[in-house]
Amino acid sequence: MKTIRLTMAQAVARFLSVQKIEIDNKVEPIFAGVWAIFGHGNVTGMGEALYQVQDKLPTYRAHNEQGMAHAAIAFAKSKQRQRMMACTTSIGPGATNMVTAAALAHVNRLPLLLLPGDVFANRNPDPVLQQIENFGDGTISANDCFKPVSRYFDRITRPEQIIPALNRAMNVLTDPADCGPVTLSLCQDTQAEAYDYPESFFEEKIWYIRRPTADVKELEITLSSLKEAKKPLIIAGGGVHYSKACDALRSFAEKHKIPVTETQAGKSALPHDHPMNMGAIGVTGTSAANKLAEEADLILAVGTRLQDFTTGSWALFKNPDRRFIGINVQSFDATKHRSLPLVGDAQSTLQQLSTKLENWQAPDEWATLGHNAYQSWLNDANKVTASTPDLYPSDAQVIGAVQRSSPKDSIVVCAAGGLPGELHKLWQASVPGTYHVEYGYSCMGYEIAGGLGVKLANPDQEVIVMVGDGSYLMMNSEIATSVLLGQRLTIVVLDNRGYGCINRLQRGTGNPSFNNLLEHTNHQSLPDIDFKAHAESLGASASKVSTIDELEAALEQAKNKDKTTVIVIDTDPLASTEAGGHWWDVAVPEVSSDKNVNSARKNYETALKQQRIGD
């Protein structure tokens, strides 16, 4: 057996550089690069190794470890989980800064390779700088925090251990059912240790994303249930995109006349104006989608986790005879809430199902009901997104301006707060993959870093980041990274002077405004935050506008800029779209000295009776 002597870190870098994937008959590197912020725990190990392969495996420098991991996640999501990125940090705070991102990738079933440095395997210099000591367990380090938020975790204490660890990592990262974050914790001294690795370990490997087909018996049960349905409904989740099943979904819906609704992750699976598309479903859903959901007798859940925002906390589906069928590569998701499972790849399973259904169609009156309901919804949506001369426009009016000013293939990026709900209802996506909202983990601070990852994945498309002032203040440093890398973003900052979404939730449950908007905080003076000047200090072009007309003009100007542009507009913290939507289970105190809270509790108890727990 021929061998080559390398350090463990060099073996990692070389291995990653030869992993390939075939996409549409074209072979590409599966890793588009490595994000790195170096410290004493990785600079002399992984840093030296990455320098040696930078022609094959680019290294990118970021400004925040959580931010760079968010960028890597957004890249993988934009590439439908077929290409991905890795992230390396030093031990201690650099590593634990990525734990939030690991949780985000875990929730959203997205591939992310994390390579944090770790303490010395030989323990000679213990406690090394940044080492966390557990008084009762000498084997624990800060990186154990990654265990509950990783699909696969391994700590490498000997250089030869990286061989099985990397093979296992690749299997998880490319498995459609188990896909998620992988953490390989690299002990600092082990990174620098040499070993005679087999040359075969570094041969080019081409990966393929498997498409498991449905079980024959499960397919028979599904066919029987569908043919009995009078009011079938499809919920399209993120799995539709990851399976590249948008065309299959469109053909299925058209052929069998089944209306389609979309989750946050599934939005843009169908064009917004497709006759079978009823738009967003659930807590932030359209009135059309939710009307059909209330009446549906069979719900085909395709590639969705069926989280509470989709199901209206399991109070949305009111037909007493309704049944769920879960099409999903992961049986954990396919069987939720007693769904009939149809475990398989979304694209191939929809095609199998359509062939077996032959010419069966849902009743015409069901599709007509959906069409009429959606036209009514569009009237409501057009009203709330229309331009206004007023100062302090609503989020919806800003969304309307961005929509009118953007090419149809522009990609909108958002994450937490009130904006995702408004976008889910109101954004009119025309092309699959042009709606990128992280709402599985609803992570504040994802937006700008995520936008950078999206732009890296789609360099020829306009990427528009919509972010509230709260999220902007939590994480904005990757504006500088976008300038550094020449990746132009358009960032619209909606400044409602606090956490407007949670303030509305607080007030809606009977509580007075408290500690959310800046004016309702414990303060000596209110900060006059100049977001324009701040963005300019990070190297971006920036402007502050006052009205919707000024915003649209600034958006047009941004298209001609050669670097990231930040546009700031003050908005109304209280206004939100009343049309559509659904109740969401947020617990209200059972007793309170506040009569408004007590009143809200009574309404809450009434709403709870609509839930169908475990049914």
Coordinates of C-alpha atoms in Angstrom, one line a residue:
M1 CA 0.0 0.0 0.0
K2 CA 1.4 3.4 -1.0
T3 CA 1.3 6.0 1.7
I4 CA 2.0 9.7 2.0
R5 CA 3.1 11.4 5.2
L6 CA 1.0 14.3 6.2
T7 CA -0.2 16.0 9.3
M8 CA -3.8 15.3 10.3
A9 CA -4.8 18.9 9.3
Q10 CA -3.1 18.5 5.9
A11 CA -5.0 15.2 5.4
V12 CA -8.3 17.0 6.2
A13 CA -7.6 19.8 3.7
R14 CA -6.4 17.4 0.9
F15 CA -9.4 15.0 1.5
L16 CA -11.9 17.9 1.3
S17 CA -10.3 19.2 -1.9
V18 CA -10.9 16.0 -3.9
Q19 CA -14.5 15.4 -2.9
K20 CA -16.7 16.0 -5.9
I21 CA -20.4 15.7 -6.8
E22 CA -22.2 15.2 -10.1
I23 CA -24.9 17.8 -10.7
D24 CA -26.8 17.7 -14.0
N25 CA -24.1 15.6 -15.6
K26 CA -21.4 18.0 -14.6
V27 CA -18.8 17.2 -11.9
E28 CA -18.0 19.9 -9.4
P29 CA -16.2 20.2 -6.1
I30 CA -18.7 19.4 -3.4
F31 CA -16.9 21.9 -1.0
A32 CA -17.0 25.4 -2.5
G33 CA -14.5 26.6 0.2
V34 CA -13.7 26.9 3.8
W35 CA -14.6 29.8 6.1
A36 CA -11.8 30.4 8.6
I37 CA -11.2 32.6 11.6
F38 CA -7.8 31.5 12.9
G39 CA -6.6 31.4 16.5
H40 CA -4.0 29.5 18.5
G41 CA -6.1 26.3 18.2
N42 CA -6.1 26.1 14.4
V43 CA -3.8 28.6 12.8
T44 CA -0.7 26.4 12.8
G45 CA -2.6 23.3 12.0
M46 CA -5.6 23.9 9.7
G47 CA -4.2 27.3 8.7
E48 CA -1.0 25.8 7.3
A49 CA -2.9 23.0 5.6
L50 CA -5.4 25.2 3.9
Y51 CA -2.7 27.4 2.6
Q52 CA -1.2 24.5 0.8
V53 CA -4.5 23.7 -1.1
Q54 CA -5.9 27.1 -1.6
D55 CA -5.8 26.7 -5.4
K56 CA -8.3 23.8 -5.1
L57 CA -10.1 24.7 -1.9
P58 CA -10.5 28.4 -1.4
T59 CA -10.3 29.9 2.1
Y60 CA -12.5 32.8 3.1
R61 CA -12.0 35.1 6.0
A62 CA -15.1 36.3 7.9
H63 CA -15.6 38.7 10.9
N64 CA -17.8 36.6 13.1
E65 CA -17.8 32.8 13.5
Q66 CA -21.5 32.5 13.8
G67 CA -21.9 34.7 10.7
M68 CA -19.5 32.7 8.6
A69 CA -21.3 29.5 9.5
H70 CA -24.6 31.2 8.6
A71 CA -23.1 32.1 5.2
A72 CA -22.1 28.5 4.7
I73 CA -25.6 27.3 5.6
A74 CA -27.2 29.7 3.2
F75 CA -24.9 28.6 0.4
A76 CA -25.8 25.0 0.9
K77 CA -29.5 25.8 1.0
S78 CA -29.2 27.8 -2.2
K79 CA -27.5 24.8 -3.8
Q80 CA -30.3 22.4 -2.7
R81 CA -27.9 20.6 -0.4
Q82 CA -25.7 19.4 -3.3
R83 CA -22.8 21.7 -2.6
M84 CA -21.6 23.0 0.8
M85 CA -18.9 24.7 2.8
A86 CA -16.8 24.0 5.8
C87 CA -15.9 26.3 8.8
T88 CA -12.8 26.2 11.0
T89 CA -12.2 28.1 14.2
S90 CA -9.9 28.0 17.2
I91 CA -10.9 26.5 20.5
G92 CA -13.1 28.3 23.0
P93 CA -15.3 31.3 22.0
G94 CA -14.5 30.9 18.3
A95 CA -15.8 27.4 18.4
T96 CA -18.9 28.0 20.6
N97 CA -19.8 31.0 18.5
M98 CA -20.8 28.4 15.9
V99 CA -23.1 26.4 18.1
T100 CA -26.1 28.6 17.2
A101 CA -25.4 28.1 13.5
A102 CA -25.1 24.3 14.1
A103 CA -28.5 24.3 15.7
L104 CA -29.9 26.3 12.7
A105 CA -28.5 23.8 10.2
H106 CA -29.8 20.9 12.3
V107 CA -33.3 22.2 12.5
N108 CA -33.3 23.0 8.7
R109 CA -31.7 19.7 7.7
L110 CA -28.8 21.4 5.9
P111 CA -25.2 20.2 5.4
L112 CA -22.5 22.1 7.3
L113 CA -19.0 20.8 8.1
L114 CA -17.6 22.3 11.3
L115 CA -13.9 21.9 12.1
P116 CA -13.4 23.7 15.5
G117 CA -10.0 23.4 17.2
D118 CA -10.0 21.6 20.5
V119 CA -7.8 21.2 23.6
F120 CA -4.5 19.2 23.6
A121 CA -5.1 15.5 23.3
N122 CA -2.0 14.9 25.3
R123 CA -3.2 17.3 28.0
N124 CA 0.3 18.4 28.8
P125 CA -0.4 22.2 28.8
D126 CA -3.8 21.8 30.5
P127 CA -5.5 24.2 31.0
V128 CA -4.5 25.7 27.7
L129 CA -5.7 29.2 26.8
Q130 CA -9.6 29.2 26.4
Q131 CA -10.0 25.7 27.8
I132 CA -13.1 25.0 29.8
E133 CA -12.4 22.6 32.7
N134 CA -15.1 20.3 34.0
F135 CA -14.5 19.5 37.6
G136 CA -15.9 16.0 37.3
D137 CA -14.9 14.9 33.8
G138 CA -11.5 15.4 32.2
T139 CA -12.7 14.4 28.8
I140 CA -15.1 17.3 28.3
S141 CA -14.3 20.4 26.4
A142 CA -16.3 23.4 25.2
N143 CA -16.9 21.5 21.9
D144 CA -19.2 19.0 23.7
C145 CA -21.8 21.8 23.2
F146 CA -21.9 20.7 19.6
K147 CA -23.1 17.2 20.4
P148 CA -26.9 17.9 20.6
V149 CA -26.9 20.1 17.5
S150 CA -24.8 17.8 15.2
R151 CA -26.0 14.9 13.2
Y152 CA -22.5 13.4 13.6
F153 CA -19.9 14.4 16.2
D154 CA -16.3 13.1 16.6
R155 CA -13.3 14.3 18.5
I156 CA -10.0 13.5 16.8
T157 CA -7.3 12.7 19.3
R158 CA -5.1 10.6 17.0
P159 CA -4.2 11.5 13.4
E160 CA -5.4 8.1 12.0
Q161 CA -8.9 8.7 13.5
I162 CA -9.6 11.2 10.8
I163 CA -9.9 8.5 8.1
P164 CA -13.1 6.9 9.4
A165 CA -14.3 10.2 10.7
L166 CA -14.2 12.0 7.3
N167 CA -15.8 9.0 5.6
R168 CA -18.7 9.1 8.1
A169 CA -18.9 12.9 7.8
M170 CA -19.4 12.7 4.0
N171 CA -22.0 10.0 4.3
V172 CA -24.1 12.2 6.7
L173 CA -23.6 15.4 4.7
T174 CA -24.8 13.8 1.5
D175 CA -27.5 11.6 2.9
P176 CA -31.0 13.1 2.0
A177 CA -32.5 11.6 5.2
D178 CA -29.8 12.3 7.8
C179 CA -28.4 15.4 6.2
G180 CA -27.3 18.0 8.8
P181 CA -24.3 19.5 10.5
V182 CA -21.2 17.5 11.2
T183 CA -18.7 18.5 13.8
L184 CA -15.2 17.1 13.8
S185 CA -13.5 18.5 16.8
L186 CA -9.8 18.7 16.0
C187 CA -7.4 18.6 19.0
Q188 CA -4.7 21.2 18.6
D189 CA -1.7 19.0 18.9
T190 CA -3.3 16.2 16.8
Q191 CA -3.7 18.7 13.9
A192 CA 0.1 19.0 13.7
E193 CA 0.9 15.3 14.2
A194 CA 2.0 13.3 11.1
Y195 CA 0.8 9.9 9.9
D196 CA 1.4 7.7 6.9
Y197 CA -1.9 8.0 5.2
P198 CA -2.8 5.6 2.3
E199 CA -2.7 7.5 -1.0
S200 CA -6.1 6.0 -1.9
F201 CA -7.7 8.1 0.8
F202 CA -7.0 11.2 -1.4
E203 CA -8.3 9.8 -4.7
E204 CA -11.1 11.9 -6.2
K205 CA -14.5 10.7 -5.0
I206 CA -17.7 11.6 -6.9
W207 CA -20.8 11.6 -4.7
Y208 CA -24.4 11.3 -5.9
I209 CA -27.5 12.3 -4.0
R210 CA -29.6 9.2 -3.8
R211 CA -33.3 9.2 -4.6
P212 CA -35.0 6.5 -2.5
T213 CA -38.3 5.3 -4.0
A214 CA -41.5 4.6 -2.1
D215 CA -42.4 1.3 -0.6
V216 CA -45.0 -0.6 -2.6
K217 CA -47.4 -1.1 0.3
E218 CA -47.1 2.5 1.5
L219 CA -47.8 3.6 -2.1
E220 CA -50.9 1.4 -2.3
I221 CA -52.3 2.9 0.9
T222 CA -51.6 6.4 -0.3
L223 CA -53.3 5.7 -3.7
S224 CA -56.4 4.3 -2.0
S225 CA -56.7 7.3 0.4
L226 CA -56.1 9.9 -2.4
K227 CA -58.8 8.3 -4.7
E228 CA -61.3 8.5 -1.9
A229 CA -60.5 12.2 -1.2
K230 CA -62.9 15.0 -2.2
K231 CA -60.9 17.9 -0.9
P232 CA -57.2 17.0 -1.1
L233 CA -54.5 19.6 -0.4
I234 CA -50.7 19.6 -0.8
I235 CA -48.3 21.2 1.6
A236 CA -45.0 21.9 -0.1
G237 CA -42.0 22.0 2.2
G238 CA -38.3 22.6 1.9
G239 CA -37.8 19.0 0.8
V240 CA -39.4 19.9 -2.5
H241 CA -36.5 22.2 -3.3
Y242 CA -33.8 19.9 -1.9
S243 CA -35.2 17.1 -4.1
K244 CA -35.3 19.5 -7.1
A245 CA -39.0 18.4 -7.3
C246 CA -40.5 21.8 -8.2
D247 CA -41.3 20.6 -11.8
A248 CA -42.6 17.3 -10.5
L249 CA -44.9 19.1 -8.0
R250 CA -46.2 21.4 -10.7
S251 CA -47.0 18.5 -13.0
F252 CA -48.6 16.5 -10.3
A253 CA -50.8 19.5 -9.1
E254 CA -51.8 20.3 -12.7
K255 CA -52.6 16.8 -13.7
H256 CA -54.6 15.9 -10.6
K257 CA -56.0 19.3 -9.9
I258 CA -54.9 19.4 -6.3
P259 CA -54.3 22.9 -4.8
V260 CA -50.8 23.6 -3.3
T261 CA -49.9 25.5 -0.2
E262 CA -46.3 26.4 0.8
T263 CA -44.4 26.5 4.0
Q264 CA -41.7 29.1 4.6
A265 CA -39.0 26.6 3.4
G266 CA -41.3 25.5 0.5
K267 CA -42.2 28.9 -0.8
S268 CA -41.4 29.5 -4.5
A269 CA -41.9 25.8 -5.3
L270 CA -44.6 27.0 -7.6
P271 CA -44.8 30.5 -9.2
H272 CA -47.0 32.7 -7.2
D273 CA -49.5 33.1 -10.1
H274 CA -49.8 29.4 -10.8
P275 CA -53.5 28.5 -10.8
M276 CA -53.0 25.7 -8.3
N277 CA -50.9 27.8 -5.9
M278 CA -52.8 29.0 -2.9
G279 CA -49.8 30.6 -1.3
A280 CA -48.5 30.5 2.3
I281 CA -50.1 28.2 4.8
G282 CA -50.5 28.4 8.6
V283 CA -49.9 31.1 11.1
T284 CA -48.5 33.4 8.4
G285 CA -50.6 32.0 5.7
T286 CA -53.0 33.5 3.1
S287 CA -56.7 33.4 3.7
A288 CA -57.0 31.1 0.6
A289 CA -54.6 28.5 1.8
N290 CA -56.0 28.5 5.3
K291 CA -59.6 28.3 4.1
L292 CA -58.7 25.1 2.1
A293 CA -56.7 23.7 5.0
E294 CA -59.7 24.0 7.3
E295 CA -61.9 22.0 4.9
A296 CA -59.4 19.5 3.4
D297 CA -60.1 15.8 4.0
L298 CA -56.6 14.7 2.9
I299 CA -53.4 16.6 3.3
L300 CA -50.3 15.5 1.3
A301 CA -47.4 16.8 3.2
V302 CA -44.4 16.8 0.8
G303 CA -41.0 17.4 2.3
T304 CA -42.2 19.3 5.4
R305 CA -41.5 19.0 9.1
L306 CA -45.1 20.1 9.9
Q307 CA -43.9 22.6 12.5
D308 CA -46.4 24.6 14.5
F309 CA -46.4 27.7 12.2
T310 CA -47.5 25.4 9.3
T311 CA -50.2 23.6 11.2
G312 CA -51.5 26.6 13.2
S313 CA -50.3 24.7 16.3
W314 CA -52.5 21.8 15.1
A315 CA -55.7 23.8 15.2
L316 CA -55.8 24.7 11.5
F317 CA -57.2 21.4 10.0
K318 CA -60.8 21.3 11.1
N319 CA -62.3 18.6 8.9
P320 CA -63.1 15.8 11.4
D321 CA -62.4 13.2 8.7
R322 CA -59.1 14.6 7.5
R323 CA -56.0 12.4 7.1
F324 CA -52.3 13.2 6.6
I325 CA -49.9 11.5 4.2
G326 CA -46.3 12.3 4.7
I327 CA -44.0 12.2 1.7
N328 CA -40.5 12.5 3.1
V329 CA -37.1 10.9 2.9
Q330 CA -36.9 10.9 6.7
S331 CA -39.4 8.6 8.4
F332 CA -39.2 10.8 11.5
D333 CA -41.0 13.5 9.6
A334 CA -43.1 11.3 7.4
T335 CA -45.0 9.8 10.4
K336 CA -45.6 13.0 12.4
H337 CA -49.1 13.3 13.9
R338 CA -50.1 9.8 12.8
S339 CA -49.6 10.6 9.2
L340 CA -49.7 7.7 6.7
P341 CA -46.0 7.5 5.8
L342 CA -44.8 7.5 2.2
V343 CA -41.1 7.4 2.8
G344 CA -39.1 8.4 -0.3
D345 CA -37.6 11.2 -2.4
A346 CA -40.1 13.9 -3.2
Q347 CA -39.4 14.0 -6.9
S348 CA -39.4 10.3 -7.6
T349 CA -42.3 9.7 -5.2
L350 CA -44.5 12.3 -6.8
Q351 CA -43.7 10.8 -10.2
Q352 CA -44.5 7.3 -9.0
L353 CA -47.7 8.5 -7.4
S354 CA -48.9 10.4 -10.5
T355 CA -48.3 7.4 -12.7
K356 CA -50.3 5.1 -10.5
L357 CA -53.1 7.7 -10.2
E358 CA -53.4 7.8 -13.9
N359 CA -56.1 10.3 -14.9
W360 CA -57.7 10.7 -11.4
Q361 CA -58.5 14.3 -10.5
A362 CA -59.9 16.1 -7.6
P363 CA -63.5 17.5 -8.1
D364 CA -63.6 20.7 -10.2
E365 CA -65.5 22.6 -7.5
W366 CA -62.6 22.1 -5.0
A367 CA -60.1 23.8 -7.4
T368 CA -62.7 26.5 -8.2
L369 CA -63.1 27.2 -4.5
G370 CA -59.4 27.6 -4.2
H371 CA -59.1 29.8 -7.2
N372 CA -61.8 32.2 -6.0
A373 CA -60.4 32.3 -2.5
Y374 CA -56.9 33.2 -3.9
Q375 CA -58.2 36.0 -6.1
S376 CA -59.9 37.4 -3.0
W377 CA -56.6 37.1 -1.2
L378 CA -54.7 38.9 -3.9
N379 CA -57.1 41.9 -3.6
D380 CA -56.3 42.1 0.1
A381 CA -52.6 41.7 -0.5
N382 CA -52.4 44.4 -3.2
K383 CA -54.1 46.8 -0.9
V384 CA -51.6 46.4 2.0
T385 CA -48.5 46.5 -0.3
A386 CA -49.6 49.5 -2.3
S387 CA -47.4 52.6 -2.2
T388 CA -48.0 55.3 0.3
P389 CA -46.8 58.9 0.7
D390 CA -46.8 58.6 4.5
L391 CA -43.8 58.6 6.7
Y392 CA -43.4 55.4 8.8
P393 CA -44.8 52.9 6.3
S394 CA -45.7 49.4 7.3
D395 CA -43.5 46.4 6.6
A396 CA -46.0 45.3 3.9
Q397 CA -45.6 48.6 2.1
V398 CA -41.8 48.3 2.1
I399 CA -42.2 44.7 0.8
G400 CA -44.4 46.0 -2.0
A401 CA -41.7 48.6 -3.0
V402 CA -39.0 46.0 -3.0
Q403 CA -41.1 43.7 -5.1
R404 CA -41.9 46.3 -7.6
S405 CA -38.3 47.3 -7.9
S406 CA -36.8 43.9 -8.3
P407 CA -36.2 41.6 -11.3
K408 CA -38.3 38.4 -11.2
D409 CA -35.2 36.3 -10.5
S410 CA -34.1 38.4 -7.6
I411 CA -33.5 36.4 -4.4
V412 CA -35.0 37.8 -1.2
V413 CA -33.3 36.9 2.1
C414 CA -34.7 37.2 5.6
A415 CA -34.9 35.4 8.9
A416 CA -36.5 36.5 12.2
G417 CA -39.0 39.0 13.5
G418 CA -42.1 40.2 11.8
L419 CA -40.7 40.4 8.3
P420 CA -40.7 36.7 7.6
G421 CA -44.4 36.5 8.3
E422 CA -45.2 39.4 6.1
L423 CA -42.9 38.0 3.3
H424 CA -44.5 34.6 3.6
K425 CA -47.9 36.0 3.0
L426 CA -47.1 38.8 0.5
W427 CA -43.9 38.1 -1.4
Q428 CA -44.7 37.0 -5.0
A429 CA -42.0 34.5 -6.0
S430 CA -41.9 33.7 -9.7
V431 CA -38.9 31.4 -9.9
P432 CA -38.0 28.4 -7.6
G433 CA -35.3 29.3 -5.1
T434 CA -35.8 33.0 -5.2
Y435 CA -37.4 33.0 -1.7
H436 CA -34.8 32.4 1.0
V437 CA -36.2 32.9 4.5
E438 CA -34.7 31.0 7.5
Y439 CA -37.6 30.3 9.7
G440 CA -37.0 26.8 10.9
Y441 CA -34.8 28.2 13.7
S442 CA -35.9 31.9 13.2
C443 CA -32.5 33.1 14.0
M444 CA -31.9 36.8 14.4
G445 CA -28.7 37.8 12.8
Y446 CA -28.8 35.3 10.0
E447 CA -30.0 37.8 7.4
I448 CA -26.8 39.6 6.2
A449 CA -24.5 36.6 6.6
G450 CA -27.1 34.4 4.9
G451 CA -27.3 36.9 2.1
L452 CA -23.6 36.7 1.5
G453 CA -23.9 32.9 1.3
V454 CA -26.7 33.2 -1.1
K455 CA -24.7 35.6 -3.3
L456 CA -21.8 33.2 -3.3
A457 CA -24.1 30.5 -4.6
N458 CA -25.8 32.8 -7.1
P459 CA -23.3 35.4 -8.2
D460 CA -25.3 36.4 -11.3
Q461 CA -28.6 37.2 -9.5
E462 CA -29.7 40.2 -7.5
V463 CA -29.7 39.3 -3.8
I464 CA -31.9 41.5 -1.6
V465 CA -31.6 41.2 2.2
M466 CA -34.5 42.6 4.2
V467 CA -33.6 43.0 7.9
G468 CA -35.0 44.7 10.9
D469 CA -33.0 47.1 13.1
G470 CA -33.0 44.5 15.9
S471 CA -31.4 41.7 13.7
Y472 CA -29.0 44.2 12.1
L473 CA -27.6 45.2 15.5
M474 CA -27.2 41.6 16.5
M475 CA -25.0 40.7 13.5
N476 CA -23.9 43.0 10.7
S477 CA -20.1 42.5 10.4
E478 CA -20.5 40.4 7.2
I479 CA -21.3 43.6 5.4
A480 CA -17.5 44.2 5.6
T481 CA -16.9 40.6 4.3
S482 CA -19.2 41.1 1.3
V483 CA -17.2 44.2 0.4
L484 CA -14.0 42.3 1.0
L485 CA -15.1 39.5 -1.3
G486 CA -16.7 41.8 -3.9
Q487 CA -20.1 40.1 -3.4
R488 CA -22.6 42.9 -3.9
L489 CA -25.8 42.8 -1.8
T490 CA -28.7 45.2 -1.5
I491 CA -29.7 45.4 2.2
V492 CA -32.9 47.1 3.2
V493 CA -33.0 48.0 6.9
L494 CA -36.4 48.5 8.4
D495 CA -36.0 50.6 11.5
N496 CA -38.9 50.3 13.8
R497 CA -36.8 51.2 16.8
G498 CA -36.9 47.9 18.7
Y499 CA -38.2 44.4 18.5
G500 CA -41.5 45.3 16.9
C501 CA -42.7 41.8 16.2
I502 CA -42.4 40.6 19.8
N503 CA -43.9 43.9 21.0
R504 CA -47.0 43.1 18.9
L505 CA -47.1 39.6 20.3
Q506 CA -46.8 40.9 23.8
R507 CA -49.6 43.4 23.4
G508 CA -51.8 40.8 21.6
T509 CA -51.6 38.6 24.7
G510 CA -52.8 41.3 27.0
N511 CA -49.5 42.6 28.2
P512 CA -48.4 46.2 28.1
S513 CA -45.4 47.1 25.9
F514 CA -42.4 46.3 28.0
N515 CA -38.6 45.9 27.1
N516 CA -39.1 45.4 23.4
L517 CA -39.3 48.8 21.7
L518 CA -36.5 51.0 22.8
E519 CA -38.8 53.6 24.2
H520 CA -40.3 50.9 26.6
T521 CA -36.9 49.8 28.0
N522 CA -35.1 50.8 31.2
H523 CA -33.0 53.6 29.8
Q524 CA -31.4 56.9 30.6
S525 CA -31.5 58.2 27.1
L526 CA -32.6 56.7 23.8
P527 CA -29.7 56.0 21.3
D528 CA -29.9 57.8 18.1
I529 CA -28.5 55.0 15.9
D530 CA -27.2 56.1 12.5
F531 CA -27.4 52.9 10.5
K532 CA -26.4 54.7 7.3
A533 CA -23.1 55.9 8.9
H534 CA -22.5 52.5 10.4
A535 CA -22.9 50.7 7.1
E536 CA -20.6 53.2 5.4
S537 CA -18.0 52.6 8.1
L538 CA -18.0 48.9 7.1
G539 CA -17.3 49.8 3.5
A540 CA -20.8 49.8 2.0
S541 CA -22.6 52.4 0.1
A542 CA -25.6 53.6 2.2
S543 CA -28.5 56.0 2.2
K544 CA -31.4 56.9 4.4
V545 CA -34.9 57.3 2.8
S546 CA -38.1 58.7 4.2
T547 CA -40.9 57.5 1.9
I548 CA -41.8 54.5 -0.3
D549 CA -41.1 56.6 -3.5
E550 CA -37.6 57.4 -2.2
L551 CA -37.1 53.7 -1.3
E552 CA -38.0 52.6 -4.9
A553 CA -35.6 55.2 -6.3
A554 CA -32.8 54.1 -4.0
L555 CA -33.4 50.4 -5.0
E556 CA -33.1 51.3 -8.6
Q557 CA -29.8 53.2 -7.9
A558 CA -28.5 50.2 -6.0
K559 CA -28.6 48.0 -9.1
N560 CA -25.8 50.2 -10.6
K561 CA -23.5 50.1 -7.6
D562 CA -20.4 47.9 -7.7
K563 CA -20.5 47.1 -4.0
T564 CA -23.0 46.3 -1.2
T565 CA -25.6 49.0 -0.7
V566 CA -27.5 49.5 2.5
I567 CA -30.8 51.4 2.4
V568 CA -32.4 52.5 5.7
I569 CA -36.1 53.4 6.2
D570 CA -38.1 54.1 9.4
T571 CA -41.2 52.0 9.7
D572 CA -44.3 51.7 11.9
P573 CA -43.7 49.2 14.7
L574 CA -47.4 48.4 15.3
A575 CA -48.7 47.9 11.8
S576 CA -49.1 44.3 10.4
T577 CA -51.2 42.6 7.8
E578 CA -54.5 41.6 9.4
A579 CA -55.8 39.6 6.4
G580 CA -54.9 35.9 6.4
G581 CA -53.0 34.3 9.2
H582 CA -54.0 31.9 12.0
W583 CA -53.9 31.4 15.7
W584 CA -50.6 30.4 17.2
D585 CA -50.2 28.6 20.6
V586 CA -48.3 31.1 22.8
A587 CA -49.0 30.4 26.5
V588 CA -50.7 33.2 28.4
P589 CA -50.3 33.3 32.2
E590 CA -53.1 31.4 34.0
V591 CA -53.3 34.1 36.7
S592 CA -52.3 37.7 36.6
S593 CA -53.0 41.0 38.4
D594 CA -53.6 42.5 35.0
K595 CA -57.2 42.3 33.8
N596 CA -56.1 42.4 30.2
V597 CA -53.9 39.4 30.7
N598 CA -56.8 37.6 32.4
S599 CA -59.0 38.4 29.4
A600 CA -56.4 37.1 27.0
R601 CA -56.1 33.9 29.0
K602 CA -59.8 33.3 28.5
N603 CA -59.4 33.7 24.8
Y604 CA -56.4 31.4 24.9
E605 CA -58.3 28.7 26.7
T606 CA -61.1 28.9 24.1
A607 CA -58.5 28.6 21.3
L608 CA -56.9 25.6 22.9
K609 CA -60.1 23.7 22.4
Q610 CA -59.5 23.8 18.6
Q611 CA -56.3 21.9 18.9
R612 CA -56.3 18.2 17.8
I613 CA -53.5 16.8 19.9
G614 CA -52.1 13.6 18.6
D615 CA -54.9 13.2 16.0

